[in-house]
Coordinates of C-alpha atoms and ligand atoms in Angstrom, one line a residue:
M1 CA 196.4 98.3 44.1
P2 CA 193.9 95.5 44.2
Q3 CA 190.4 96.6 42.8
F4 CA 187.3 94.7 43.9
N5 CA 183.8 94.3 42.6
D6 CA 181.0 93.6 45.1
T7 CA 181.6 89.9 45.3
E8 CA 185.4 89.9 45.0
L9 CA 185.4 92.2 48.0
T10 CA 183.9 89.5 50.2
A11 CA 186.7 87.1 49.3
A12 CA 189.4 89.7 49.9
V13 CA 188.1 90.5 53.4
I14 CA 187.9 86.8 54.2
R15 CA 191.5 86.4 53.1
S16 CA 192.5 89.2 55.4
F17 CA 191.7 86.9 58.3
E18 CA 194.0 84.1 57.0
E19 CA 196.7 84.5 59.7
T20 CA 194.2 84.4 62.6
P21 CA 195.9 82.0 65.1
D22 CA 192.7 80.7 66.7
P23 CA 190.7 78.6 64.1
R24 CA 187.4 79.2 65.8
V25 CA 187.9 83.0 65.8
K26 CA 188.9 82.8 62.2
F27 CA 185.8 80.8 61.3
L28 CA 183.5 83.2 63.3
M29 CA 185.1 86.3 61.5
E30 CA 184.8 84.7 58.1
E31 CA 181.1 83.8 58.5
L32 CA 180.2 87.1 60.0
V33 CA 181.7 88.9 57.0
K34 CA 179.9 86.6 54.6
S35 CA 176.6 87.2 56.3
L36 CA 177.1 91.0 56.6
H37 CA 178.1 91.3 52.9
D38 CA 175.2 89.1 51.8
Y39 CA 172.9 91.4 53.7
V40 CA 174.3 94.5 52.0
R41 CA 174.1 92.9 48.5
K42 CA 170.6 91.5 49.0
T43 CA 169.1 94.7 50.2
D44 CA 171.2 97.1 48.0
L45 CA 171.7 99.0 51.3
T46 CA 171.8 102.8 50.8
F47 CA 174.2 105.2 52.5
D48 CA 171.3 106.7 54.4
E49 CA 170.2 103.3 55.7
W50 CA 173.8 102.3 56.6
G51 CA 174.2 105.6 58.4
Y52 CA 171.0 105.0 60.3
A53 CA 172.2 101.6 61.4
I54 CA 175.5 103.0 62.6
D55 CA 173.7 105.7 64.5
F56 CA 171.2 103.2 65.9
L57 CA 174.0 100.9 67.2
T58 CA 175.8 103.9 68.6
R59 CA 172.7 104.8 70.6
V60 CA 172.3 101.2 71.8
G61 CA 175.8 101.3 73.2
Q62 CA 175.3 104.8 74.7
K63 CA 172.1 103.5 76.5
C64 CA 174.1 100.9 78.4
T65 CA 175.0 101.4 82.1
P66 CA 176.0 98.9 84.8
T67 CA 172.3 98.2 85.3
R68 CA 170.9 98.7 81.8
Q69 CA 172.0 96.4 79.0
E70 CA 170.5 97.6 75.7
F71 CA 172.6 95.2 73.6
I72 CA 171.2 92.2 75.4
L73 CA 167.7 93.7 74.8
L74 CA 168.5 94.0 71.1
S75 CA 169.7 90.4 70.9
D76 CA 166.5 89.3 72.7
V77 CA 164.0 91.1 70.5
F78 CA 165.8 89.9 67.3
G79 CA 165.4 86.3 68.6
V80 CA 169.2 85.9 68.6
S81 CA 169.4 85.2 72.4
M82 CA 166.8 82.3 71.9
L83 CA 168.7 81.1 68.8
V84 CA 172.0 80.9 70.7
D85 CA 170.0 79.1 73.5
A86 CA 168.5 76.7 71.0
V87 CA 171.8 75.7 69.2
N88 CA 173.5 75.2 72.6
H89 CA 170.6 73.1 74.1
R90 CA 169.5 70.8 71.3
E91 CA 169.5 67.7 73.6
R92 CA 167.9 68.3 76.9
G93 CA 167.8 64.6 77.8
G94 CA 165.0 65.2 80.3
A95 CA 166.5 68.4 81.8
T96 CA 164.3 71.4 82.3
E97 CA 164.1 73.7 79.3
T98 CA 166.1 76.9 79.2
T99 CA 165.2 80.4 78.1
V100 CA 166.7 83.9 77.9
L101 CA 168.7 85.4 80.9
G102 CA 167.4 88.8 80.0
P103 CA 169.0 92.1 80.9
F104 CA 167.9 92.3 84.5
Y105 CA 170.2 89.7 86.0
V106 CA 172.6 91.8 88.0
G107 CA 174.5 89.0 89.6
E108 CA 174.2 90.4 93.1
H109 CA 171.7 88.1 94.7
K110 CA 171.6 88.0 98.4
K111 CA 171.1 84.7 100.2
M112 CA 167.8 84.5 102.0
P113 CA 166.3 81.8 104.2
H114 CA 163.6 79.4 103.0
G115 CA 160.1 80.9 103.1
A116 CA 161.4 84.5 103.1
D117 CA 159.2 87.1 101.5
I118 CA 161.3 88.7 98.7
S119 CA 158.6 91.3 98.0
A120 CA 157.7 92.1 101.6
N121 CA 157.0 95.8 101.0
L122 CA 155.5 95.6 97.6
P123 CA 151.8 95.7 96.7
G124 CA 150.4 92.7 94.8
E125 CA 148.7 89.4 95.1
R126 CA 150.6 87.2 97.5
M127 CA 152.2 84.0 96.1
F128 CA 154.1 81.1 97.7
V129 CA 156.7 79.4 95.5
Q130 CA 157.8 75.8 96.2
S131 CA 160.4 74.0 94.2
R132 CA 162.9 71.2 94.1
V133 CA 166.1 70.7 92.2
T134 CA 167.0 67.1 91.1
D135 CA 169.3 65.4 88.6
L136 CA 168.0 63.7 85.6
K137 CA 167.2 60.5 87.6
G138 CA 165.2 62.5 90.2
K139 CA 167.9 62.4 92.9
P140 CA 167.5 65.6 95.0
L141 CA 170.5 68.0 94.9
A142 CA 171.4 69.6 98.2
G143 CA 173.2 72.9 98.7
V144 CA 172.4 74.3 95.2
P145 CA 172.3 78.1 94.9
V146 CA 169.2 79.2 93.0
D147 CA 168.9 82.9 92.0
V148 CA 165.3 84.1 91.5
W149 CA 164.1 87.5 90.2
H150 CA 161.0 89.0 88.8
A151 CA 159.2 92.2 88.0
D152 CA 156.9 94.1 90.5
D153 CA 153.2 94.8 90.1
D154 CA 154.0 97.8 87.9
G155 CA 156.1 95.7 85.6
F156 CA 159.5 97.0 86.8
Y157 CA 162.6 95.2 88.1
D158 CA 164.2 96.6 91.2
S159 CA 167.3 97.4 89.1
Q160 CA 165.3 99.7 86.8
K161 CA 164.2 102.0 89.7
P162 CA 166.3 104.9 91.1
S163 CA 165.6 103.5 94.6
Y164 CA 167.8 100.4 93.8
E165 CA 171.0 102.2 94.8
T166 CA 169.7 103.2 98.2
Q167 CA 167.1 100.5 99.1
G168 CA 168.9 97.5 97.6
P169 CA 167.3 94.4 96.0
S170 CA 163.6 93.4 96.0
S171 CA 161.8 90.6 94.2
R172 CA 165.3 89.2 93.9
A173 CA 167.2 86.7 96.1
R174 CA 169.3 83.6 96.3
F175 CA 168.0 80.4 98.0
V176 CA 170.1 77.3 98.7
T177 CA 168.4 73.9 98.4
D178 CA 168.0 71.8 101.6
A179 CA 169.0 68.1 102.0
D180 CA 166.0 67.1 100.0
G181 CA 166.7 69.5 97.1
R182 CA 163.9 71.8 98.1
F183 CA 163.6 75.6 98.5
S184 CA 160.6 77.9 98.9
F185 CA 159.8 81.6 99.2
R186 CA 157.0 84.1 99.4
T187 CA 156.6 86.9 96.8
I188 CA 153.9 88.6 94.7
L189 CA 152.2 87.2 91.6
P190 CA 154.2 88.7 88.7
C191 CA 152.3 90.4 85.9
S192 CA 153.1 90.8 82.2
Y193 CA 155.3 93.8 81.5
P194 CA 156.8 95.8 78.6
I195 CA 160.5 95.6 78.0
P196 CA 162.1 99.1 78.3
T197 CA 160.8 101.3 75.4
D198 CA 162.7 104.5 76.3
G199 CA 165.7 103.5 74.3
P200 CA 166.6 102.6 70.7
V201 CA 165.4 99.0 71.0
G202 CA 162.0 100.2 72.2
E203 CA 162.0 102.8 69.3
M204 CA 162.5 99.9 66.8
I205 CA 159.8 97.8 68.4
L206 CA 157.3 100.6 68.3
Q207 CA 158.2 101.8 64.8
T208 CA 157.8 98.2 63.4
R209 CA 154.4 98.0 65.1
R210 CA 155.4 95.1 67.4
H211 CA 154.1 95.1 71.0
P212 CA 156.8 95.3 73.7
M213 CA 155.2 92.8 76.2
R214 CA 156.6 89.8 78.0
P215 CA 154.2 87.3 79.6
A216 CA 154.3 87.1 83.4
H217 CA 157.2 85.0 84.7
V218 CA 159.7 84.4 87.5
H219 CA 163.4 84.0 86.5
F220 CA 165.4 81.1 88.0
L221 CA 169.2 80.5 87.7
V222 CA 170.0 77.1 89.1
N223 CA 173.8 76.7 89.5
A224 CA 174.6 73.2 90.8
P225 CA 178.3 72.4 90.9
G226 CA 179.0 69.6 88.4
Y227 CA 175.8 70.4 86.4
E228 CA 175.1 72.7 83.5
P229 CA 173.8 76.1 84.9
L230 CA 170.1 76.2 84.2
I231 CA 168.9 79.6 83.1
T232 CA 165.1 79.6 82.8
H233 CA 161.8 81.2 83.7
V234 CA 158.5 79.8 85.0
F235 CA 155.6 81.4 83.1
I236 CA 152.1 81.9 84.5
E237 CA 149.5 79.9 82.7
G238 CA 146.7 81.9 81.1
D239 CA 148.8 85.1 80.5
K240 CA 147.6 86.8 77.3
Y241 CA 151.1 87.3 75.9
L242 CA 152.3 83.7 76.1
D243 CA 151.8 83.4 72.3
S244 CA 153.5 86.6 71.4
D245 CA 156.4 87.1 73.8
V246 CA 158.5 90.0 72.4
V247 CA 161.7 88.0 73.0
F248 CA 160.3 84.6 71.8
G249 CA 161.2 83.0 75.1
V250 CA 158.2 80.9 75.9
K251 CA 158.3 77.1 75.9
D252 CA 155.3 74.9 76.8
E253 CA 157.2 73.0 79.5
L254 CA 157.9 76.2 81.3
I255 CA 154.3 77.3 81.8
A256 CA 153.0 76.6 85.3
K257 CA 149.4 76.4 86.5
I258 CA 149.2 78.7 89.5
E259 CA 146.7 77.5 92.1
K260 CA 144.4 80.0 93.8
R261 CA 144.3 79.2 97.5
S262 CA 142.4 80.5 100.5
D263 CA 143.8 78.2 103.2
P264 CA 144.7 80.1 106.4
T265 CA 148.3 78.8 106.3
M266 CA 150.9 78.5 103.5
P267 CA 152.8 75.2 102.9
D268 CA 155.4 76.0 105.5
G269 CA 152.7 76.3 108.2
K270 CA 152.9 80.0 108.5
R271 CA 149.8 82.2 108.5
A272 CA 148.5 83.6 105.2
D273 CA 146.9 87.1 105.4
G274 CA 144.1 86.5 102.9
P275 CA 143.9 84.6 99.6
W276 CA 147.2 83.6 98.0
H277 CA 148.6 81.8 95.0
L278 CA 150.7 78.6 94.9
M279 CA 153.4 78.1 92.3
T280 CA 154.9 74.6 92.3
Y281 CA 157.7 73.9 89.8
D282 CA 160.6 71.5 90.0
F283 CA 163.9 71.7 88.1
R284 CA 166.0 68.9 86.6
V285 CA 169.6 69.7 85.7
K286 CA 172.0 67.7 83.6
P287 CA 175.7 66.9 84.3
G288 CA 178.1 69.4 82.8
E289 CA 180.1 72.5 83.6
G290 CA 179.0 74.1 86.8
A291 CA 180.6 77.5 86.3
A292 CA 179.9 78.5 82.7
P293 CA 179.8 82.1 81.9
T294 CA 176.2 83.4 81.4
P295 CA 175.2 85.3 78.3
L296 CA 175.9 88.5 80.3
G297 CA 179.5 87.6 80.5
V298 CA 179.1 87.3 84.3
K299 CA 180.8 84.3 85.7
V300 CA 178.3 82.4 87.8
T301 CA 180.9 80.7 90.0
E302 CA 179.8 81.8 93.5
T303 CA 178.7 78.9 95.7
V304 CA 177.6 79.1 99.3
Ligands
BEZ1 C1 163.3 89.6 81.2 O1 162.6 88.7 81.3 O2 163.7 90.1 82.3 C2 163.7 90.2 79.9 C3 164.2 89.3 78.9 C4 164.5 89.8 77.7 C5 164.3 91.2 77.5 C6 163.8 92.0 78.4 C7 163.5 91.5 79.7
FE2 FE1 161.8 89.0 83.2

């Protein structure tokens, strides 16, 4: 019977993966074991602490449902999602910066016509969003599906509300770019909001005295065939949480100045009922795989 001290044990576990046929899987397993064992050695982890961690991860799993992804949330608040994003997007080459997908992309976006109001029945300050999708040289890309989603004025996504099952999506839609690469829609000005704090991840955030807030933003997933899928947000300039996003997702290039307008019509010529805001933000995508899996494991393959 082999006997191991605390460092020999690491080598033994690594050897146990020797026969793994896929070299990448073998490498990932070995490095995972090394990092986990280092953590236990460095911290002199107690049985109570290890038991707490197992219970915590169990509760993270138990909190997951088809519309609630507590593991993504955990990855997000540990900065792992942004780190995976960073190591995979080192060279943007002029393409729009990326950020976290987040747990509220449910992959069910319904196509809507340009100019549609995706928050028609919701209270909030009205906003018109206009955008264009181009390649790195500025050539407009036509027929590109763009999924958009954001929180309502109370800081909730539609998928977080019980009414989602019966009333369907709101503040969430798919637009397809026109011949000039453009799309536009109406909605409400999003506000900053807390990530869900009613689960184990929220418990960890509150116990460690972090705040749970994300600065106001709109999510965009630009999925042009033949180009890298672009998963990003546009943040609202001036938000008080831009410097301390709980998921570390803010990049300067993604902060947009929102113009306050009082013109009687919006850019598509239709009437505005009172003052409104204008968000203008264009996206540049780089050539690459057009149907890559997202961090959710959802294949973003659907085209229109
Ligand atoms: C979001 O922006 O929807 C989000 C991202 C990460 C964690 C929680 C929410
Ligand atoms: Fe969000």
